[in-house]
CSV table of C-alpha atoms and ligand atoms in Angstrom, one decimal:
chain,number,residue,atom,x,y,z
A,138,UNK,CA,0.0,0.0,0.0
A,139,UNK,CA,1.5,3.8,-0.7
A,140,UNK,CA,2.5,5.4,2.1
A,141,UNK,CA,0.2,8.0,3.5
A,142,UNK,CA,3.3,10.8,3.3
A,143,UNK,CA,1.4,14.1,1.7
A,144,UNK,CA,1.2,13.8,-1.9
A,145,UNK,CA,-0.2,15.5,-4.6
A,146,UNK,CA,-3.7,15.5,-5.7
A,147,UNK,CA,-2.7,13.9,-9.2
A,148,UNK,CA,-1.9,11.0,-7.1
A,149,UNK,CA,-4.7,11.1,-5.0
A,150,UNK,CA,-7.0,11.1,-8.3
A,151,UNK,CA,-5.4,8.5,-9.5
A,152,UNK,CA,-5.7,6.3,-6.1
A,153,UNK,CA,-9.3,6.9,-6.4
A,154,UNK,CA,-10.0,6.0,-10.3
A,155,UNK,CA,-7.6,2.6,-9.2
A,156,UNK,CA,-10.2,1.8,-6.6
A,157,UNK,CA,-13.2,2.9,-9.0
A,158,UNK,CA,-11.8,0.7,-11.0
A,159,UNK,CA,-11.5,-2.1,-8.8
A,160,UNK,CA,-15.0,-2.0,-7.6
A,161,UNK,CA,-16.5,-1.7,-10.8
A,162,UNK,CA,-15.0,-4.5,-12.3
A,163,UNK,CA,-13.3,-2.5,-15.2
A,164,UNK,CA,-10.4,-4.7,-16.1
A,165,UNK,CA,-12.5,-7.9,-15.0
A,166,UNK,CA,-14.3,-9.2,-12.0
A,167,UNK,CA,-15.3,-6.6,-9.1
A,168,UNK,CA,-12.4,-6.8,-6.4
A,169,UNK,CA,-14.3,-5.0,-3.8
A,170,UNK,CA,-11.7,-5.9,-0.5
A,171,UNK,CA,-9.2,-4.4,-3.3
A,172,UNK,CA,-11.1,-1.1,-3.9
A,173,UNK,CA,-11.5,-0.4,-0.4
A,174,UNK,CA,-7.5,-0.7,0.0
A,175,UNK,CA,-7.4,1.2,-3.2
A,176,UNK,CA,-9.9,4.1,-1.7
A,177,UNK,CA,-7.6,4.3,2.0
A,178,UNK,CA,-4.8,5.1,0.2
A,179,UNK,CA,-6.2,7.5,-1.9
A,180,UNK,CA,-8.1,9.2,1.5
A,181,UNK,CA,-5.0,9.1,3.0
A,182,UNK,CA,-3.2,11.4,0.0
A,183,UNK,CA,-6.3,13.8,0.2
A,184,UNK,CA,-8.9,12.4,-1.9
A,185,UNK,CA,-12.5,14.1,-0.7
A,186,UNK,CA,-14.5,11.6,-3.5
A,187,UNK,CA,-12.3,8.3,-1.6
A,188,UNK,CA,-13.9,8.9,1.7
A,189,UNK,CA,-17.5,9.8,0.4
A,190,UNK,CA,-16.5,6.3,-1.9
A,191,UNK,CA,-15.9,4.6,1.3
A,192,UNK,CA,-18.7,5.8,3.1
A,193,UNK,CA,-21.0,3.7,1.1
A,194,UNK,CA,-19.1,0.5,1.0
A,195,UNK,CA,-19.3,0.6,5.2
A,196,UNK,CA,-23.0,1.3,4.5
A,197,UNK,CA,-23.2,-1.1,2.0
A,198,UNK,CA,-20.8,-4.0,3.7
A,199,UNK,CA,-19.0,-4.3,0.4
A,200,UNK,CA,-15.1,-5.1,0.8
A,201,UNK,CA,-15.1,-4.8,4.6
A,202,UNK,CA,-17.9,-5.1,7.1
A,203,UNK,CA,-20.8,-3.2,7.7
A,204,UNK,CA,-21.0,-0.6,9.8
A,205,UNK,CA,-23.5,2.8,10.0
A,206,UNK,CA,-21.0,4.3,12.5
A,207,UNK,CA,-18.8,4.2,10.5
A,208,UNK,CA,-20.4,5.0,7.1
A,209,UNK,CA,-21.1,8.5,8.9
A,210,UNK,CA,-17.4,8.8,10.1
A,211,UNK,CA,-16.5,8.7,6.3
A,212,UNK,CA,-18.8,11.0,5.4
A,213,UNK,CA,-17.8,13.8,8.0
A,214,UNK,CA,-14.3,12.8,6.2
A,215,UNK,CA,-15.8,13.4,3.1
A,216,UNK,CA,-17.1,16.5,4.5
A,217,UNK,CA,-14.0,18.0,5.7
A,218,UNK,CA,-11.9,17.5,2.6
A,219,UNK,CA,-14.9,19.5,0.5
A,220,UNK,CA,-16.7,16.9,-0.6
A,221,UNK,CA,-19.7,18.7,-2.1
A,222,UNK,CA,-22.1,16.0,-2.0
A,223,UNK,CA,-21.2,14.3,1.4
A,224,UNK,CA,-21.5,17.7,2.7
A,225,UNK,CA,-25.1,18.0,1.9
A,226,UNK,CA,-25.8,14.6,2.9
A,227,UNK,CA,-25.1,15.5,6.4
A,228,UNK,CA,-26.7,18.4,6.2
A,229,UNK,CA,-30.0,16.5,5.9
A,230,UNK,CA,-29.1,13.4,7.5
A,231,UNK,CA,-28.4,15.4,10.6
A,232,UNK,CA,-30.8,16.3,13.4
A,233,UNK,CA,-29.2,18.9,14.5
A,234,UNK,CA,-31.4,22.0,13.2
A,235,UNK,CA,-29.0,24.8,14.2
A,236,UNK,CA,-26.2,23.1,12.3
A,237,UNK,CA,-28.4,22.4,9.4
A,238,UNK,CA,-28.7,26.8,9.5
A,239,UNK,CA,-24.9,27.4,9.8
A,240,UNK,CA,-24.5,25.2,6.9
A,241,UNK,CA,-27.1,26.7,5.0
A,242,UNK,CA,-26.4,30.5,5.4
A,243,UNK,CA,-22.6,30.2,4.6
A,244,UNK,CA,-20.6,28.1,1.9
A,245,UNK,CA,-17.1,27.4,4.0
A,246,UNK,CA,-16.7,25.5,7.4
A,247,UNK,CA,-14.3,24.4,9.6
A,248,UNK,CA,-14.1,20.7,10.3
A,249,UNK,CA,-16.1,21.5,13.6
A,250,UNK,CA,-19.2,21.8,11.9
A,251,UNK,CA,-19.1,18.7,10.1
A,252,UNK,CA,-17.8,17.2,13.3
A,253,UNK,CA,-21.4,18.2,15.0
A,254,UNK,CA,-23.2,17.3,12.1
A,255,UNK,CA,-22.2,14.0,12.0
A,256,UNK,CA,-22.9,13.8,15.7
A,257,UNK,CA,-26.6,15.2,15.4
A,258,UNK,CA,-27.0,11.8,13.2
A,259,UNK,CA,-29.9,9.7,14.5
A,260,UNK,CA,-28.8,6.1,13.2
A,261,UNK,CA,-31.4,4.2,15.3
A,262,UNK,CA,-34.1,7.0,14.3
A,263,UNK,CA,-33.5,5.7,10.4
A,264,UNK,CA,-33.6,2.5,11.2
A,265,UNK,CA,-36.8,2.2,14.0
A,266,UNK,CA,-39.8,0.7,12.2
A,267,UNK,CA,-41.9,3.0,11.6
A,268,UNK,CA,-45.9,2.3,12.2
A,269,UNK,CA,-47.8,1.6,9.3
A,270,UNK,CA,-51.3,1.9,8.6
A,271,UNK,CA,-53.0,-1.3,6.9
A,272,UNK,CA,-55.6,-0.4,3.9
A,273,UNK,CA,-56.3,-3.6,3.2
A,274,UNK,CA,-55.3,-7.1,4.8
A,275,UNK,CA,-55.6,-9.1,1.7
A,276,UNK,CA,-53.9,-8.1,-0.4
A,277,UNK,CA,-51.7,-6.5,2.4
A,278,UNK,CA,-51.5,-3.0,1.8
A,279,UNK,CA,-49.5,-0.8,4.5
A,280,UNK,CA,-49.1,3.3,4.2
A,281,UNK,CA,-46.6,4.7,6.3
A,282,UNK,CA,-47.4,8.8,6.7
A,283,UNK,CA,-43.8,11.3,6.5
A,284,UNK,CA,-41.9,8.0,5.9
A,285,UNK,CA,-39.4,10.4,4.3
A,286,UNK,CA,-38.2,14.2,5.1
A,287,UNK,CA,-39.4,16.6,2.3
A,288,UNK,CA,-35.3,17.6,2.6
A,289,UNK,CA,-34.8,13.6,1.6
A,290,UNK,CA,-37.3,13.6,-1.2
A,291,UNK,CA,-35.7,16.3,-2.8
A,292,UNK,CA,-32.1,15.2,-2.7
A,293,UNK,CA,-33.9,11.3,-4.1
A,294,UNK,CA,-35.9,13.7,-6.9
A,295,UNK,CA,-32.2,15.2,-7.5
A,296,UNK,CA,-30.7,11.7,-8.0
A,297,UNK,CA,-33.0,10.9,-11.1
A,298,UNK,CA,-33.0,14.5,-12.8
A,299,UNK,CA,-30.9,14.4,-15.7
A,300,UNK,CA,-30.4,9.9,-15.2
A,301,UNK,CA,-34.1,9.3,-16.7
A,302,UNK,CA,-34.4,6.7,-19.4
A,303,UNK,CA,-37.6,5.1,-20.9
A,304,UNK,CA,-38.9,2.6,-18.3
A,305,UNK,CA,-38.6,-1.3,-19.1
A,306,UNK,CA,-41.1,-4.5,-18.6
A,307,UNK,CA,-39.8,-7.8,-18.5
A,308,UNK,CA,-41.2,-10.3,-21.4
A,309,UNK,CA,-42.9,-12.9,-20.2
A,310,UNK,CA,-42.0,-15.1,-22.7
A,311,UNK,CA,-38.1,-14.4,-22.7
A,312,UNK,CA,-37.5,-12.6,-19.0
A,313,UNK,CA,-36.0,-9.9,-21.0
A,314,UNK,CA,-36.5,-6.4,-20.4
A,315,UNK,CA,-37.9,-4.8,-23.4
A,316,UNK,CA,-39.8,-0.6,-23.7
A,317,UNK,CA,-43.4,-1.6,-24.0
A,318,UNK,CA,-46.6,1.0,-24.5
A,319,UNK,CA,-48.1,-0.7,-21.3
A,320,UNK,CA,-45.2,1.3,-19.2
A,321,UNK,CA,-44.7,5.0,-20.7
A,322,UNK,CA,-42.5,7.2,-17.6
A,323,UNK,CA,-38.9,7.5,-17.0
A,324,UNK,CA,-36.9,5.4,-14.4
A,325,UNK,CA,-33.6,5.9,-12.7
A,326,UNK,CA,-32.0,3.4,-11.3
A,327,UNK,CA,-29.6,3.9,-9.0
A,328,UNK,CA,-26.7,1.2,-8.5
A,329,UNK,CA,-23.3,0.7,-6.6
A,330,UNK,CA,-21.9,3.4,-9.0
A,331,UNK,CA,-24.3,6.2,-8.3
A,332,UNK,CA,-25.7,5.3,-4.5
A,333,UNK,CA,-24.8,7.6,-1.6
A,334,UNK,CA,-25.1,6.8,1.9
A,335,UNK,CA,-29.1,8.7,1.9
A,336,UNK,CA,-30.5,6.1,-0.4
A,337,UNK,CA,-28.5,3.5,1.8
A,338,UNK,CA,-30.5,4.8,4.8
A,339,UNK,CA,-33.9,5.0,3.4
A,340,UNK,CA,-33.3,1.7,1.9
A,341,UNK,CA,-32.4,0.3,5.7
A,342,UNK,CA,-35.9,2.2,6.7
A,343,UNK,CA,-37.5,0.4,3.8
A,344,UNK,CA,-36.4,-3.0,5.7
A,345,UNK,CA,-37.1,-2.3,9.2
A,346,UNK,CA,-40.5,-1.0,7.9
A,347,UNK,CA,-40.9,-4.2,5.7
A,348,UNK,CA,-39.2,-6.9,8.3
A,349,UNK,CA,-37.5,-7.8,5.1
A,350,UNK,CA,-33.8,-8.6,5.4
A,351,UNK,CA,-32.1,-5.2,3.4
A,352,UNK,CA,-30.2,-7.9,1.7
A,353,UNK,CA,-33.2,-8.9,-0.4
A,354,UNK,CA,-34.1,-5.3,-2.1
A,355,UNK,CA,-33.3,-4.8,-5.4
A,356,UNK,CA,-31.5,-2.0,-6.8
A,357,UNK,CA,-33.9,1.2,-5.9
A,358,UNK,CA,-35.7,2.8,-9.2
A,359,UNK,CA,-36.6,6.4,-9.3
A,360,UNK,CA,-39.4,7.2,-11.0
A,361,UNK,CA,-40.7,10.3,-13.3
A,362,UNK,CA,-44.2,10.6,-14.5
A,363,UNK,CA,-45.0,13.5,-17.2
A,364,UNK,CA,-48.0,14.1,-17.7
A,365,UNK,CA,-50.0,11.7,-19.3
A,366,UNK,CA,-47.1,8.7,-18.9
A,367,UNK,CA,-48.6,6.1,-16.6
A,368,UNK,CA,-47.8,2.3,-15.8
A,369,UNK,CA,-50.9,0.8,-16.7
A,370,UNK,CA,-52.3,-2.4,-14.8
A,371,UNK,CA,-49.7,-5.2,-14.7
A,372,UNK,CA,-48.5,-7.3,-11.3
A,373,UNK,CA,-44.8,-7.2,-10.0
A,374,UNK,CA,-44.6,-10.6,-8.8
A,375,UNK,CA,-42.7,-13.0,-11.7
A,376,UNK,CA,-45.6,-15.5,-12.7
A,377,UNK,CA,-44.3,-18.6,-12.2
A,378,UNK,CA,-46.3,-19.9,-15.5
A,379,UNK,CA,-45.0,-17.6,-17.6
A,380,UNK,CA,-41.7,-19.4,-19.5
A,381,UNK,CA,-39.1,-17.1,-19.4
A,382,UNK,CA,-39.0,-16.3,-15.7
A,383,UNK,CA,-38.1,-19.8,-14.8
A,384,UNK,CA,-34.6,-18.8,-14.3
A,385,UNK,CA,-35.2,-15.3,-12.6
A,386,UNK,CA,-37.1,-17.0,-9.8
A,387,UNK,CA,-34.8,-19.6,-8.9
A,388,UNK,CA,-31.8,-17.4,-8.9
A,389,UNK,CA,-32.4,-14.4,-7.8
A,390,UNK,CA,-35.8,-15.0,-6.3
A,391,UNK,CA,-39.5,-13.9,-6.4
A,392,UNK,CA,-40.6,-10.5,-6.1
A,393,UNK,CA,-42.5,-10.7,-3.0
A,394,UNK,CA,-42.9,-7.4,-2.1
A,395,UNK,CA,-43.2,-3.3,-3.5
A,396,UNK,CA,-42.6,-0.5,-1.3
A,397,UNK,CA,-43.3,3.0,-2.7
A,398,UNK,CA,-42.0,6.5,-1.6
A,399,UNK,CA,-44.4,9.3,-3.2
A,400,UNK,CA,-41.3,12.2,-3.1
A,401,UNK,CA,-43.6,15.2,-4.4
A,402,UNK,CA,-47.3,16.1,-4.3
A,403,UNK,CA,-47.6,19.1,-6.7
A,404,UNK,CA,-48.6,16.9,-9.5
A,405,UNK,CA,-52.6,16.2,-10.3
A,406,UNK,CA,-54.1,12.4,-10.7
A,407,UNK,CA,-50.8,9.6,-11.0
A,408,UNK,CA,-52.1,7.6,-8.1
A,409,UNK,CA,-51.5,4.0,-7.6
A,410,UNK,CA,-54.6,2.6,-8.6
A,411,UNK,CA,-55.8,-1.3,-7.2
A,412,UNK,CA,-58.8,-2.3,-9.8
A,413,UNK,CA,-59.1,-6.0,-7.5
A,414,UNK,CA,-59.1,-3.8,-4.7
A,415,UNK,CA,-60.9,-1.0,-5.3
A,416,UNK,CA,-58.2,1.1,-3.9
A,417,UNK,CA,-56.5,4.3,-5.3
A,418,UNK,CA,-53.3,5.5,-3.0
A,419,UNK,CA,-51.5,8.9,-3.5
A,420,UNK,CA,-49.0,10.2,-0.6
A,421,UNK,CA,-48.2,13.5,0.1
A,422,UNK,CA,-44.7,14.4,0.0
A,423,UNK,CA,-42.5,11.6,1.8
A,424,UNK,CA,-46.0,9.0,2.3
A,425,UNK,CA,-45.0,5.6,1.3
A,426,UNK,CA,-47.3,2.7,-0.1
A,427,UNK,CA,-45.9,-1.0,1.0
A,428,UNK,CA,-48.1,-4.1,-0.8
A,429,UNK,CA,-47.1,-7.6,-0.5
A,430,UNK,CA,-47.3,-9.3,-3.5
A,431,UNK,CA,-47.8,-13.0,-2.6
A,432,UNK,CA,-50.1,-14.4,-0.2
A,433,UNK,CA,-48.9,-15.7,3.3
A,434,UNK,CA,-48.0,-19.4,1.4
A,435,UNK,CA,-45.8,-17.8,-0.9
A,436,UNK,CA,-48.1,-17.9,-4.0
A,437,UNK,CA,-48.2,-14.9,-6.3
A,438,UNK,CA,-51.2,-12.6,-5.4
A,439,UNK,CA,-53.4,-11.5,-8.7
A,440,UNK,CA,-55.7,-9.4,-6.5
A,441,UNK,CA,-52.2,-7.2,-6.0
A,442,UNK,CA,-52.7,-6.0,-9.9
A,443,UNK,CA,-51.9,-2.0,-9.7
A,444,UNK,CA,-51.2,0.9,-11.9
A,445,UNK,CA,-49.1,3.9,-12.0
A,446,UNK,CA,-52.1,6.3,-13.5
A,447,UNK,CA,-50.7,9.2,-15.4
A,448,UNK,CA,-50.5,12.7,-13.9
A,449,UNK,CA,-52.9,15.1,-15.7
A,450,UNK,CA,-51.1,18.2,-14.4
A,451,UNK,CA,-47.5,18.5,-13.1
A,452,UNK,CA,-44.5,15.4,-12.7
A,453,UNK,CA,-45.1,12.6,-10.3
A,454,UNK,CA,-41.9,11.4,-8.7
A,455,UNK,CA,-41.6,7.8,-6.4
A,456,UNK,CA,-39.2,6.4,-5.4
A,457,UNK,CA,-39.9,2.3,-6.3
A,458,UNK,CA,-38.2,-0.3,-4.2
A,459,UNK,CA,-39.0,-3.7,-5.3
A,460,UNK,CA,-38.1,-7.0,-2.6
A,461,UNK,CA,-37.8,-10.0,-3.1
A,462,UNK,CA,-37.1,-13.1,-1.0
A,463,UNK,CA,-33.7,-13.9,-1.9
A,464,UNK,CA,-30.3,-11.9,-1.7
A,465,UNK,CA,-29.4,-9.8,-4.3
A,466,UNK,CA,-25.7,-9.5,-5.7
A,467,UNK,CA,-24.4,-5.6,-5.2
A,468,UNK,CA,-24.1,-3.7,-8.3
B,295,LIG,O1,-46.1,4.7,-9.8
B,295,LIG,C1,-46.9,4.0,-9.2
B,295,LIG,O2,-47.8,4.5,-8.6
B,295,LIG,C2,-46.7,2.5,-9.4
B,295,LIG,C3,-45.3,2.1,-9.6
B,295,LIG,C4,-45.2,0.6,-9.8
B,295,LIG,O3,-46.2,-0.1,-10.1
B,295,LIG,C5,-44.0,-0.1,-9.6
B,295,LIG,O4,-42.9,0.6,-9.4
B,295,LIG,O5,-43.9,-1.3,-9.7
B,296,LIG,FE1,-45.7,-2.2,-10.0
């Protein structure tokens, strides 16, 4: 490993792509225990986007073990060598309002500040269940009211402007994703490469408020909704009947659950409609939507069929985490 002697920032940079290379996979398979070496020496010669780097492997448990504590640690890091984006995520990630103010009314800070806004960081607040409220049994439909801050929403909505591409569906008949006019909005999705430790900690709420193991969700999906783009009726379980899903169920599992996160409300229309039901949901800002789509044996539910209907004024945003009931590899 270099030695942690000052150096310049040419070699920190290039300590930092090594490691994005490394956990990427560019020059073959992933080498994530690598990358994290890869990202320590290039924290050590000064690289802010390193730490921020590392912050989500210790979130993630990728190439070292998992830890929150020290996820936030690396992103005060982050912080205090300027790293833009680590510094707004502890802006909103902390609790503590009057350091959320100092941050906002000035543009340079000491390391204090990000020292006492990594210390205002309620861990065990993120991950506490939260208390749902159940709209229908079965189906199981759960709503959970200001699952998310508006501050959160906004830095998810942030995520997926400017990352939008035309939203897939899986054919039946080959498990393929393929564009199909039965799904017409934009979707983000954001992987290893583009997570930061904020979707990390609504995706640990999304399990403690699911009691499903944050192993099992699938890379998260943001979603944009123009108006008139909608997701019409379809289910998100994989039908077992259906040929080409064969293999997706048995390796990487069935898709036995959907949990929503509604991240604006100044949009008209666009709820999430349940025909089988006779259920429409629409959150406010930060309301999620949890429905479970298999019955309590396992079996895929048809009653859980649902649409995205299409806004008729103004751009619905979600945030779309899909679970299912195996592990997912990281990527
Ligand atoms: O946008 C909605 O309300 C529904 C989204 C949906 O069906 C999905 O993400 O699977
Ligand atoms: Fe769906």
């Amino acid at each position: 490993m270099p030695s942690a002697k000052p150096s310049t920032s040419a070699e920190a940079d290039d300590l930092y792509l090594a490691g994005l290379d490394l956990l990427l996979g560019m020059m073959g398979t992933p080498e994530p225990e690598q990358a994290v070496e890869a990202f320590r020496a290039a924290q050590a010669a000064g690289s802010p986007a390193a730490a921020a780097r590392l912050a989500v492997l210790a979130g993630v448990g990728l190439g070292r073990d998992q830890s929150w504590s020290d996820s936030l640690d690396l992103l005060e890091a982050a912080a205090v060598l300027g790293d833009r984006s680590a510094q707004r995520q502890l802006a909103l990630l902390t609790s503590d309002v009057a350091v959320t103010a100092r941050i906002r009314t000035s543009t340079t800070h000491g390391p204090a500040v990000w020292a006492k806004a990594r210390a205002g960081v309620d861990i065990d607040a993120w991950i506490r269940p939260p208390t749902g409220k159940v709209g229908s049994d079965a189906p199981r439909i759960v709503t959970f009211e200001r699952f998310a801050t508006p501050e959160v929403c906004r830095w998810l909505m942030r995520r997926g402007e400017g990352a939008m591409e035309p939203a897939m569906v899986n054919d039946p008949a080959t498990g393929q994703p393929r564009t199909d006019p039965m799904r017409t909005n934009g979707v983000a999705r954001i992987g290893l490469a583009d997570t930061d430790v904020v979707v990390l900690l609504t995706q640990a709420r999304i399990s403690a408020a699911t009691g499903l193991a944050n192993a099992c969700l699938e890379t998260p999906n943001l979603l944009c909704y123009a108006p008139g783009q909608q997701y019409r009726p379809h289910h998100d379980f994989f039908n077992p009947a259906a040929g080409g899903f064969a293999d997706e169920i048995a390796i990487l599992g069935q898709r036995v659950a959907t949990f929503l996160i509604y991240l604006n409300d100044d949009y008209t229309g666009g709820e999430t409609d349940f025909p089988s039901v006779g259920q429409r949901y629409r959150g406010g800002t930060g309301d999620a939507l949890l429905f479970v789509n298999v019955r309590p044996d396992g079996s895929p539910d048809p009653d859980t069929l649902h649409a995205g209907l299409p806004p008729a004024r103004g751009r619905k945003w979600v945030l779309s985490q899909w679970i299912r009931d195996k592990p997912q590899a990281i990527g």
